[in-house]
mmCIF file of C-alpha atoms in Angstrom:
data_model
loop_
_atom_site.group_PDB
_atom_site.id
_atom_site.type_symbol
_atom_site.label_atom_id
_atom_site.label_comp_id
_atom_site.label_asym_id
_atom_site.label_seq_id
_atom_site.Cartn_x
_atom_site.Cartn_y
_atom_site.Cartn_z
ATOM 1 C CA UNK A 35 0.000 0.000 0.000
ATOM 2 C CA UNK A 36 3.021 1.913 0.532
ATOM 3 C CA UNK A 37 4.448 1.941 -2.824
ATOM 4 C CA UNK A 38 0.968 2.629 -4.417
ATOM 5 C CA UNK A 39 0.254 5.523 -2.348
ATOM 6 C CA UNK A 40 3.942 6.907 -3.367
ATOM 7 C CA UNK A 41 2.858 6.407 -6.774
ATOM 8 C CA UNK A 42 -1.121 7.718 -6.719
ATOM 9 C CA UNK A 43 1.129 11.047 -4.936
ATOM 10 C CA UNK A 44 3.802 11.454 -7.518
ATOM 11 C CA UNK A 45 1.147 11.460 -10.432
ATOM 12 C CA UNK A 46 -1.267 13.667 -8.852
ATOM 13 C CA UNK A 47 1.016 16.787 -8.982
ATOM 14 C CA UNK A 48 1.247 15.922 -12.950
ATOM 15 C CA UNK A 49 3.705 14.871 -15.782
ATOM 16 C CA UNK A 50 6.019 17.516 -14.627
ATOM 17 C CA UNK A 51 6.752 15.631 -10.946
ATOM 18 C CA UNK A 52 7.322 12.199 -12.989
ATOM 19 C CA UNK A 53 9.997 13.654 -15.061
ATOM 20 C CA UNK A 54 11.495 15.535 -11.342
ATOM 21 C CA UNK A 55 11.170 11.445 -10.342
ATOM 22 C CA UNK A 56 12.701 10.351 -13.708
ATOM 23 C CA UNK A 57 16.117 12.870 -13.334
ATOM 24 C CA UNK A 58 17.082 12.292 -9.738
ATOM 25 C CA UNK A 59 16.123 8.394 -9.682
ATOM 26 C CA UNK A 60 17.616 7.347 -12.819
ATOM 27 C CA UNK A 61 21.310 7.541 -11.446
ATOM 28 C CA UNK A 62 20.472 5.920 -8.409
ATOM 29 C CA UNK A 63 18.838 3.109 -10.043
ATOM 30 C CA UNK A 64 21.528 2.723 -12.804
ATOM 31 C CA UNK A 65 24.228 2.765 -9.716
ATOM 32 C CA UNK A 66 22.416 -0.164 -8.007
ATOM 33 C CA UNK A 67 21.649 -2.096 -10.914
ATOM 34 C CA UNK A 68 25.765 -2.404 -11.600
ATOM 35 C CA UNK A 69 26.094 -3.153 -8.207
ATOM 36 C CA UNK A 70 23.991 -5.952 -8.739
ATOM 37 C CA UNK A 71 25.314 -7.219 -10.982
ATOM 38 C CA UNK A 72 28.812 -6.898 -9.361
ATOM 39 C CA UNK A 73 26.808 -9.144 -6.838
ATOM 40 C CA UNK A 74 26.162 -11.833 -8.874
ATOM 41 C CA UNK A 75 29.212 -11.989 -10.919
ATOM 42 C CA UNK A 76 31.386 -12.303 -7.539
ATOM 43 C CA UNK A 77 28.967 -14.874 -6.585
ATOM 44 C CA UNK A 78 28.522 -16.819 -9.365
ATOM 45 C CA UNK A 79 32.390 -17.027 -9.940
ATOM 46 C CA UNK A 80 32.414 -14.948 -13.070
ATOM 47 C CA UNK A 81 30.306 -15.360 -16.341
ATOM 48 C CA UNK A 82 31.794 -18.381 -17.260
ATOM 49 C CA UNK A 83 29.981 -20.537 -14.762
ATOM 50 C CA UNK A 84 26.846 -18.906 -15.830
ATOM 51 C CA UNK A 85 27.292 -19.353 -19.288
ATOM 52 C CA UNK A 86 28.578 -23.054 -18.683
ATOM 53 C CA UNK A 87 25.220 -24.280 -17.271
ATOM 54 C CA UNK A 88 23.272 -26.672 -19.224
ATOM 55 C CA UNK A 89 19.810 -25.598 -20.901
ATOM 56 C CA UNK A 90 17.030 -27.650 -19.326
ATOM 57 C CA UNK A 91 15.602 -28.218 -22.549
ATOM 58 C CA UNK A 92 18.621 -29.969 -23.923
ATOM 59 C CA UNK A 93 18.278 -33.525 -24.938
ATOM 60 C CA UNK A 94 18.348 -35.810 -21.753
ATOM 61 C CA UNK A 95 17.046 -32.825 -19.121
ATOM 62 C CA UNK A 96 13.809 -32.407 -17.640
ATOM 63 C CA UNK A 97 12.603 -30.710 -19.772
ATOM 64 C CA UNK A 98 13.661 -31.603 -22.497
ATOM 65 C CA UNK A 99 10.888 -31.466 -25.894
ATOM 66 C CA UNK A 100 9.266 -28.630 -24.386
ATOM 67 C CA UNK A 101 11.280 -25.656 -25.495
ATOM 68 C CA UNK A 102 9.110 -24.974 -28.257
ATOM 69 C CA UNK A 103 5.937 -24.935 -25.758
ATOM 70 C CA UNK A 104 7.702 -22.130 -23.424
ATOM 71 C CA UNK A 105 9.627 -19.834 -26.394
ATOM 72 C CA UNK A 106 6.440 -18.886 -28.066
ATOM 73 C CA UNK A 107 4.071 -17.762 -25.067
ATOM 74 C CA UNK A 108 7.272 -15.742 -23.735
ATOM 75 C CA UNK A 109 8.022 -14.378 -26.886
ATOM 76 C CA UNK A 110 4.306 -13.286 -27.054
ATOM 77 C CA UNK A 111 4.077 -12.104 -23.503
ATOM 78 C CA UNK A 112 7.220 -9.731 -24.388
ATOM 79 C CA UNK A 113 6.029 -8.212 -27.374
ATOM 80 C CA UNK A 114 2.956 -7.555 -25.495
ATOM 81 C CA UNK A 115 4.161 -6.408 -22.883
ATOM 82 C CA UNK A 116 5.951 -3.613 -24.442
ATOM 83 C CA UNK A 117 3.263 -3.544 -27.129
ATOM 84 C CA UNK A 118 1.402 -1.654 -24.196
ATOM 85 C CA UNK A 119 3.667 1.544 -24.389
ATOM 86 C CA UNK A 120 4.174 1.193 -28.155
ATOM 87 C CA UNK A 121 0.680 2.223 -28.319
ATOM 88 C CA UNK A 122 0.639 4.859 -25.611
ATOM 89 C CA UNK A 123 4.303 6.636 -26.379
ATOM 90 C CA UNK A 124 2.660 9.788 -27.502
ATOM 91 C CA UNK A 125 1.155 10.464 -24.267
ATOM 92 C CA UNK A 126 4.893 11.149 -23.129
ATOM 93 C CA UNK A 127 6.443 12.162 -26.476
ATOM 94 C CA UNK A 128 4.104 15.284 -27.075
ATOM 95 C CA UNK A 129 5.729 16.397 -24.092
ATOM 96 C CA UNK A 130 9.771 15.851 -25.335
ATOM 97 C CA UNK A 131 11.948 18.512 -25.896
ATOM 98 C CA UNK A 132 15.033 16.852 -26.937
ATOM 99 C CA UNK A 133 15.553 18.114 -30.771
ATOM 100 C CA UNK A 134 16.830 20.731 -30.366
ATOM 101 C CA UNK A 135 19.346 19.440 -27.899
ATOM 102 C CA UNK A 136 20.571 16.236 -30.344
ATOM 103 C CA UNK A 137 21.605 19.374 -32.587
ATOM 104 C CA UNK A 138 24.122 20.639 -30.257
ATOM 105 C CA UNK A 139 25.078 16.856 -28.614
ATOM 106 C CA UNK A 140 25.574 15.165 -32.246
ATOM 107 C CA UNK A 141 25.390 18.174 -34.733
ATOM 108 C CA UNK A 142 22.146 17.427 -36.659
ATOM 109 C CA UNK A 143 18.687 16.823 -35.564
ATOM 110 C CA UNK A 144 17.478 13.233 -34.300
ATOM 111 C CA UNK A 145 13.595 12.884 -34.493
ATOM 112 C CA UNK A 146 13.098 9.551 -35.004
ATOM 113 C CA UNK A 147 13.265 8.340 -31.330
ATOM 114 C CA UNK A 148 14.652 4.775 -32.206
ATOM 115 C CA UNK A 149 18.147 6.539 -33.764
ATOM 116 C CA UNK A 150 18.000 9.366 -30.479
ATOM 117 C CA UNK A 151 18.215 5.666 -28.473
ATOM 118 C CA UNK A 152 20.819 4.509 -30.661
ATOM 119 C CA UNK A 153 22.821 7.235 -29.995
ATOM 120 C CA UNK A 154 22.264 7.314 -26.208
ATOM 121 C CA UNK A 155 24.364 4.254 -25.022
ATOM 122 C CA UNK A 156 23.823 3.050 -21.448
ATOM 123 C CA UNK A 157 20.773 4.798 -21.058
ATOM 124 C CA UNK A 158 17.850 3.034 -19.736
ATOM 125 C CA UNK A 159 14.354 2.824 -19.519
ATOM 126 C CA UNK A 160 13.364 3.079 -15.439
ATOM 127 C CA UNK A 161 10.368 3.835 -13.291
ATOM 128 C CA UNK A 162 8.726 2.108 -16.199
ATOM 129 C CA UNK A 163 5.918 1.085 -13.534
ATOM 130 C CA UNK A 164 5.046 4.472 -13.488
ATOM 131 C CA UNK A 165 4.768 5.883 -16.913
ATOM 132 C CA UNK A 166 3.366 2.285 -18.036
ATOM 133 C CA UNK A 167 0.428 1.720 -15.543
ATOM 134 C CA UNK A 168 -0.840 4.241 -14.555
ATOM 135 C CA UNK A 169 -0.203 7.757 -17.234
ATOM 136 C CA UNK A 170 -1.954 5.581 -20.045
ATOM 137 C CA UNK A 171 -4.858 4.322 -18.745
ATOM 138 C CA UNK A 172 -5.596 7.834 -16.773
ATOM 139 C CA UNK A 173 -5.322 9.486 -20.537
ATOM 140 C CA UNK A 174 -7.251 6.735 -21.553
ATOM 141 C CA UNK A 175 -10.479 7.668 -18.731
ATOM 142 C CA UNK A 176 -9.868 11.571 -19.996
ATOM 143 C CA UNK A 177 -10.462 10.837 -23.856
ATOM 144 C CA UNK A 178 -13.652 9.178 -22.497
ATOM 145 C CA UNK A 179 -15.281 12.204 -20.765
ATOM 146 C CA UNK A 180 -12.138 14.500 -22.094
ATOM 147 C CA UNK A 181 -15.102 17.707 -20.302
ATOM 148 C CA UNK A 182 -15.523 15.814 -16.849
ATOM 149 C CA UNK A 183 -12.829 13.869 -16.256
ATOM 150 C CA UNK A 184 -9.415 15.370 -15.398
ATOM 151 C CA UNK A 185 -6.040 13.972 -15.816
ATOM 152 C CA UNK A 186 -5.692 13.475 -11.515
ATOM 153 C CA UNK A 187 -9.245 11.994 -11.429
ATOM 154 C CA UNK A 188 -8.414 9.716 -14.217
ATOM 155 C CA UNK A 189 -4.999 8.415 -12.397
ATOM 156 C CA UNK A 190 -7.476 8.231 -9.011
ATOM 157 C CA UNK A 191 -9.692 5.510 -10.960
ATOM 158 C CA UNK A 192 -6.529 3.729 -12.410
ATOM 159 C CA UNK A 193 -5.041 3.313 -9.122
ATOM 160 C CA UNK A 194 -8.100 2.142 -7.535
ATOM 161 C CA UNK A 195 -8.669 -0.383 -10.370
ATOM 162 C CA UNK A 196 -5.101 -1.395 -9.627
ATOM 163 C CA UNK A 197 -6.055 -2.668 -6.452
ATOM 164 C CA UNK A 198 -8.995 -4.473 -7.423
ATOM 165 C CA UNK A 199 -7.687 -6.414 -9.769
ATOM 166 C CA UNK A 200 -5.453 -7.832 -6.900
ATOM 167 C CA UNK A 201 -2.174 -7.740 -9.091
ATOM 168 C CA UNK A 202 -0.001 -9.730 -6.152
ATOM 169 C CA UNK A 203 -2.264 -12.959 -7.286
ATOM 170 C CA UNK A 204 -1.473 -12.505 -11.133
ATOM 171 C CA UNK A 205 2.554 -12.045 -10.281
ATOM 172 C CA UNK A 206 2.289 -15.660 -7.565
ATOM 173 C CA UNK A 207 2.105 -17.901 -10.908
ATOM 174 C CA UNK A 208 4.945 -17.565 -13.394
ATOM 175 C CA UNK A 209 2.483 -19.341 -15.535
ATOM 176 C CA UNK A 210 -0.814 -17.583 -14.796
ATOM 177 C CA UNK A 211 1.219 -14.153 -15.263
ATOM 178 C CA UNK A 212 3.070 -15.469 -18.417
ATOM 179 C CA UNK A 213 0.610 -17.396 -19.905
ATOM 180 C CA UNK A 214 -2.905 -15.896 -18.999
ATOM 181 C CA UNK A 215 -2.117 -12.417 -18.336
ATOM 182 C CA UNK A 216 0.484 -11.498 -20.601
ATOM 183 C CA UNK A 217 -0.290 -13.816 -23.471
ATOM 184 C CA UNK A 218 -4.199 -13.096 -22.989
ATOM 185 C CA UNK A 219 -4.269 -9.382 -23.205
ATOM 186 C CA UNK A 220 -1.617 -9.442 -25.877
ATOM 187 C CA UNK A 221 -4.498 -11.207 -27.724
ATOM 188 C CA UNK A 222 -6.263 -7.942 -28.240
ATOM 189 C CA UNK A 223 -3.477 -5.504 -28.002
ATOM 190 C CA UNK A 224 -2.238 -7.451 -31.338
ATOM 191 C CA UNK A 225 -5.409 -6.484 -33.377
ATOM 192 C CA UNK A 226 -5.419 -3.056 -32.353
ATOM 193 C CA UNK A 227 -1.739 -2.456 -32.906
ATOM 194 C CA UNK A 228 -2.446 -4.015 -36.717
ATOM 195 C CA UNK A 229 -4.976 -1.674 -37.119
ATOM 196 C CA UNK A 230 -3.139 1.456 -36.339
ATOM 197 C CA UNK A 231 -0.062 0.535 -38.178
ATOM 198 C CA UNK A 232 -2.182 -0.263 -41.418
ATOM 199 C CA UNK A 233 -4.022 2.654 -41.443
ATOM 200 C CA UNK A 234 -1.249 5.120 -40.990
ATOM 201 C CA UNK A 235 1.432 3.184 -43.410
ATOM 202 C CA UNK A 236 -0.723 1.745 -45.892
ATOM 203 C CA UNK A 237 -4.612 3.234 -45.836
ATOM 204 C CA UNK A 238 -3.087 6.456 -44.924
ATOM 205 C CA UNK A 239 0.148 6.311 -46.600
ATOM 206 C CA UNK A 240 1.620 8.176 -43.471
ATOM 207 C CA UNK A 241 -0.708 11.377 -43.907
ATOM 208 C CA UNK A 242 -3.338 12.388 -41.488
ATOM 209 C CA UNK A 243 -5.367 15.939 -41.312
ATOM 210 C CA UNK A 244 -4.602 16.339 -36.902
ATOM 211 C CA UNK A 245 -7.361 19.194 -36.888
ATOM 212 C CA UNK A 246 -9.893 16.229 -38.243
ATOM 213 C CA UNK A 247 -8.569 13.946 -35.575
ATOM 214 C CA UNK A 248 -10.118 15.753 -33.099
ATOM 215 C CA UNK A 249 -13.638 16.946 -34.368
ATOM 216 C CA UNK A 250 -16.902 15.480 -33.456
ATOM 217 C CA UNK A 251 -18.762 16.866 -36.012
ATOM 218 C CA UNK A 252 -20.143 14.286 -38.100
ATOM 219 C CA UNK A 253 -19.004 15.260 -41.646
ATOM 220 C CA UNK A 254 -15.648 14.925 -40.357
ATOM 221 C CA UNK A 255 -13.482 12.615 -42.266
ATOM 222 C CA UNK A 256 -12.707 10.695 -39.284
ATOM 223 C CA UNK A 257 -16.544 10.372 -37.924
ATOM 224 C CA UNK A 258 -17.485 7.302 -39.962
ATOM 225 C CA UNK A 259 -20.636 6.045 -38.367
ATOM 226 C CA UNK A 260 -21.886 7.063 -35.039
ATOM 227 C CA UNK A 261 -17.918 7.963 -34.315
ATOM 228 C CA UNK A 262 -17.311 4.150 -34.705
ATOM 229 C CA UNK A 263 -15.111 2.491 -37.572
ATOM 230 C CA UNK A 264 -17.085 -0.225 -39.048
ATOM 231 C CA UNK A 265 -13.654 -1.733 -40.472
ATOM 232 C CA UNK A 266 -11.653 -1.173 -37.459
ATOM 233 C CA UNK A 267 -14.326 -2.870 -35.370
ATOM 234 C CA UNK A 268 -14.299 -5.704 -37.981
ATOM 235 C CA UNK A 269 -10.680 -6.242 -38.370
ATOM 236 C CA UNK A 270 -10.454 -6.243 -34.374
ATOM 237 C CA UNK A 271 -13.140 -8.994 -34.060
ATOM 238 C CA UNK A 272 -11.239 -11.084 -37.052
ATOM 239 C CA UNK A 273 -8.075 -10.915 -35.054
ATOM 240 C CA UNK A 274 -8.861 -11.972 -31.449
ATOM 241 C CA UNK A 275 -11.324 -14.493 -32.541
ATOM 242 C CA UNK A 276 -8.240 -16.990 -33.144
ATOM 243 C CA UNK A 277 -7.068 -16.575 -30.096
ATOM 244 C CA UNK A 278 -10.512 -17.081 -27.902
ATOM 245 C CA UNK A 279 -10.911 -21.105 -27.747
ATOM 246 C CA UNK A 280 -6.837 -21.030 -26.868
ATOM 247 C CA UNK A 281 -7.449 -18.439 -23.977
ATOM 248 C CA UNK A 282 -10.298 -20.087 -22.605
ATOM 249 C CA UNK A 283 -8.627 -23.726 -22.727
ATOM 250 C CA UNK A 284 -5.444 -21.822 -20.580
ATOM 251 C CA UNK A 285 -8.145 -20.901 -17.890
ATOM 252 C CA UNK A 286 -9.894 -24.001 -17.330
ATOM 253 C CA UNK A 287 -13.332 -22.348 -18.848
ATOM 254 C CA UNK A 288 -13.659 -25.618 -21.222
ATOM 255 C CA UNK A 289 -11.376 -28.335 -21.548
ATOM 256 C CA UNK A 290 -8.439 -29.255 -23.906
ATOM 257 C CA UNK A 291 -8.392 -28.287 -27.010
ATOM 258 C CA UNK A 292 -6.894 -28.816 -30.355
ATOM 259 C CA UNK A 293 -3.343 -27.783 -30.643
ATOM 260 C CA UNK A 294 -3.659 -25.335 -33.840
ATOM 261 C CA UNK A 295 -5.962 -23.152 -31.470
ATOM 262 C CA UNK A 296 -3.011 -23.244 -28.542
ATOM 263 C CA UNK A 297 -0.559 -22.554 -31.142
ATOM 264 C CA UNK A 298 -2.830 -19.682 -32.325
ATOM 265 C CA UNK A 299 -3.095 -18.775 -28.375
ATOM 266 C CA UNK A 300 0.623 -18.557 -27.619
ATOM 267 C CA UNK A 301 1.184 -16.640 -30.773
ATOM 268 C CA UNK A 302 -1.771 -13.993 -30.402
ATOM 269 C CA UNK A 303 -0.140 -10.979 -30.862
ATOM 270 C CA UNK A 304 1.608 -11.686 -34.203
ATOM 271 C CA UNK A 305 -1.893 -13.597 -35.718
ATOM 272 C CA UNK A 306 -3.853 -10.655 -34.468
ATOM 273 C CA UNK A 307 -1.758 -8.263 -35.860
ATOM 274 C CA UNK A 308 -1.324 -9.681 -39.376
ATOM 275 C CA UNK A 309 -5.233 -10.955 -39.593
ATOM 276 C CA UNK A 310 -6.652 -7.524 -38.321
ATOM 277 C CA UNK A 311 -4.063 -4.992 -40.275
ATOM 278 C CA UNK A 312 -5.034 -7.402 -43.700
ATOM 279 C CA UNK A 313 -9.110 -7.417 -43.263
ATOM 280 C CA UNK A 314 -8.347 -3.715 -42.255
ATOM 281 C CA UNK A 315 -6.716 -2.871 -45.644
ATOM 282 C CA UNK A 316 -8.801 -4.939 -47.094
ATOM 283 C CA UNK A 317 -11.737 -3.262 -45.931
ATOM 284 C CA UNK A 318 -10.387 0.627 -46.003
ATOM 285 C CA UNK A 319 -9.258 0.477 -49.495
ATOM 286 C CA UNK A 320 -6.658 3.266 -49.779
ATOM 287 C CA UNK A 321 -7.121 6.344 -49.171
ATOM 288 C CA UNK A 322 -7.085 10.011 -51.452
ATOM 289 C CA UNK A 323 -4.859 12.184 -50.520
ATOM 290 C CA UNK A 324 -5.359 16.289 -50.831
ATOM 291 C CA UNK A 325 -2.193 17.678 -49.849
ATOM 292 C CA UNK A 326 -3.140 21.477 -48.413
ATOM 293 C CA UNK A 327 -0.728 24.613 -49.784
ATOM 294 C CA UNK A 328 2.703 24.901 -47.904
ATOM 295 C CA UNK A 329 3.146 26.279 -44.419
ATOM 296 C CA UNK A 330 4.728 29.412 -43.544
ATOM 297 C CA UNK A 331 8.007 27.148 -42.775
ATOM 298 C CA UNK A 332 7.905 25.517 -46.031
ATOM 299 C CA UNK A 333 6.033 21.856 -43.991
ATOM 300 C CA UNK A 334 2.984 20.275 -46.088
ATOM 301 C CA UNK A 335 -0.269 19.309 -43.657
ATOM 302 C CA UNK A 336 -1.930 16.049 -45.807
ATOM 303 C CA UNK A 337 -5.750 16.185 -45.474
ATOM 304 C CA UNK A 338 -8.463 13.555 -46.725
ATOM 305 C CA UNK A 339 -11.069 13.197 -49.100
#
């Protein structure tokens, strides 16, 4: 309760205290982390005992025939897991102000994040729990009720949902946390992720009009129906429905069941992702694109027919 009342506290006081948290605890945590792993090297006698030690999947282990059975779900756990900020990032990159900076540190301008990380060697991600359980899903309650609900009341219901959801019980079971949790929500963050990538790169061709992005009137481009996406809804039914008998199976709602759909299971996010971002296309068609008259700066804004 401690640590969750630390963390309810720091985001309260806004995105500005989590980057105060972010400067003063990210040298502490990098110092402790090498002393860690001075630890363990001392202990362990070096790398090479560590690197010596059979794999327990090797012909003649315990567990040996069964790699294949554990490498997919944990390959599908970690893409999902890190799927979750993929699809959040903006709610922290809108508020960057490092390009300007990579022009004095390395002489030109870096604004694709992926080279700025490149660049920065031995920097790591930390507090992730912060920025990836509680900012997104707080954003998440504002874009509901964006006129009633503030940022601080959206972290308020996050946190409290935290504790519901009793998060101690999924983390007791490698295998329920791996397996179920992981593997299971990566079954519909798949889809989703599919979606957005084939509508900006392909439907889109990487052009949007922002000011349509956020109108509710209902000749905007971005409306559709009702302010629903008949084609995103489709392509995200396609893609978790492969996934479903597999995920029930895993939690004991029906019994065993053929090994396709538990292959399908333990791969959901890649079969989500390639089913929903196909139908999606396939659906969408592509899009026109209207390019508007230059910008005072010389930058073209893309809008749609």
């Amino acid at each position: 309760m401690l640590f969750w009342s630390l963390q309810v506290a720091i985001v309260l006081k806004g995105m500005e205290s989590i980057r105060i948290l972010e400067k003063y605890s990210a040298p502490i945590l990098i110092g402790l982390s090498a002393a860690l792993l001075m630890w363990a090297l001392s202990a362990a006698g070096g790398f090479g005992p560590m690197l010596a030690a059979p794999s327990q999947y090797a012909v003649g282990m315990p567990k040996a025939g069964q790699f294949w059975g554990v490498f997919w779900p944990a390959v599908t756990a970690n893409v999902g897991f890190w799927g979750t900020l993929s699809l959040n990032i903006p709610d922290f990159t809108r508020f960057a102000r490092i390009t300007s900076a990579t022009v004095v540190i390395y002489g030109a301008a870096v604004v694709d994040p992926v080279a700025l990380l490149g660049k920065m060697e031995g920097v790591v991600p930390i507090c992730l729990s912060l920025f990836a359980n509680i900012v997104a899903p707080a954003n998440a309650f504002v874009n509901i009720a964006p006129r009633v609900v503030s940022f601080n009341a959206g972290s308020l219901v996050t946190a409290v949902i935290g504790l519901l959801i009793m998060p101690w019980k999924l983390l007791s079971s490698s295998a329920g946390f791996v397996n179920t949790w992981l593997v299971g929500y990566s079954a519909l963050l798949g889809p989703i992720i599919g979606i957005v990538l084939a509508d900006y790169w392909i439907v889109r061709a990487r052009t949007l009009d922002v000011d349509a992005l956020y109108s509710s009137s209902t000749d905007a481009v971005y409306w559709y129906k009702g302010g629903w996406n008949p084609a995103a809804l489709a392509a995200l039914l396609a893609g978790v429905l492969p996934s479903i008998p597999g995920f029930l199976a895993t939690v004991r709602l029906i019994g065993p069941v053929d090994p396709i759909w538990k292959l399908l299971y333990d791969l959901s996010w890649f079969v989500g992702v390639a089913i929903s971002a196909s139908l999606y296309v396939a659906l969408m068609g592509k899009a026109k694109e209207m390019p508007s008259p230059p910008s005072a700066d010389g930058s073209i804004t893309f809008k749609f027919a």
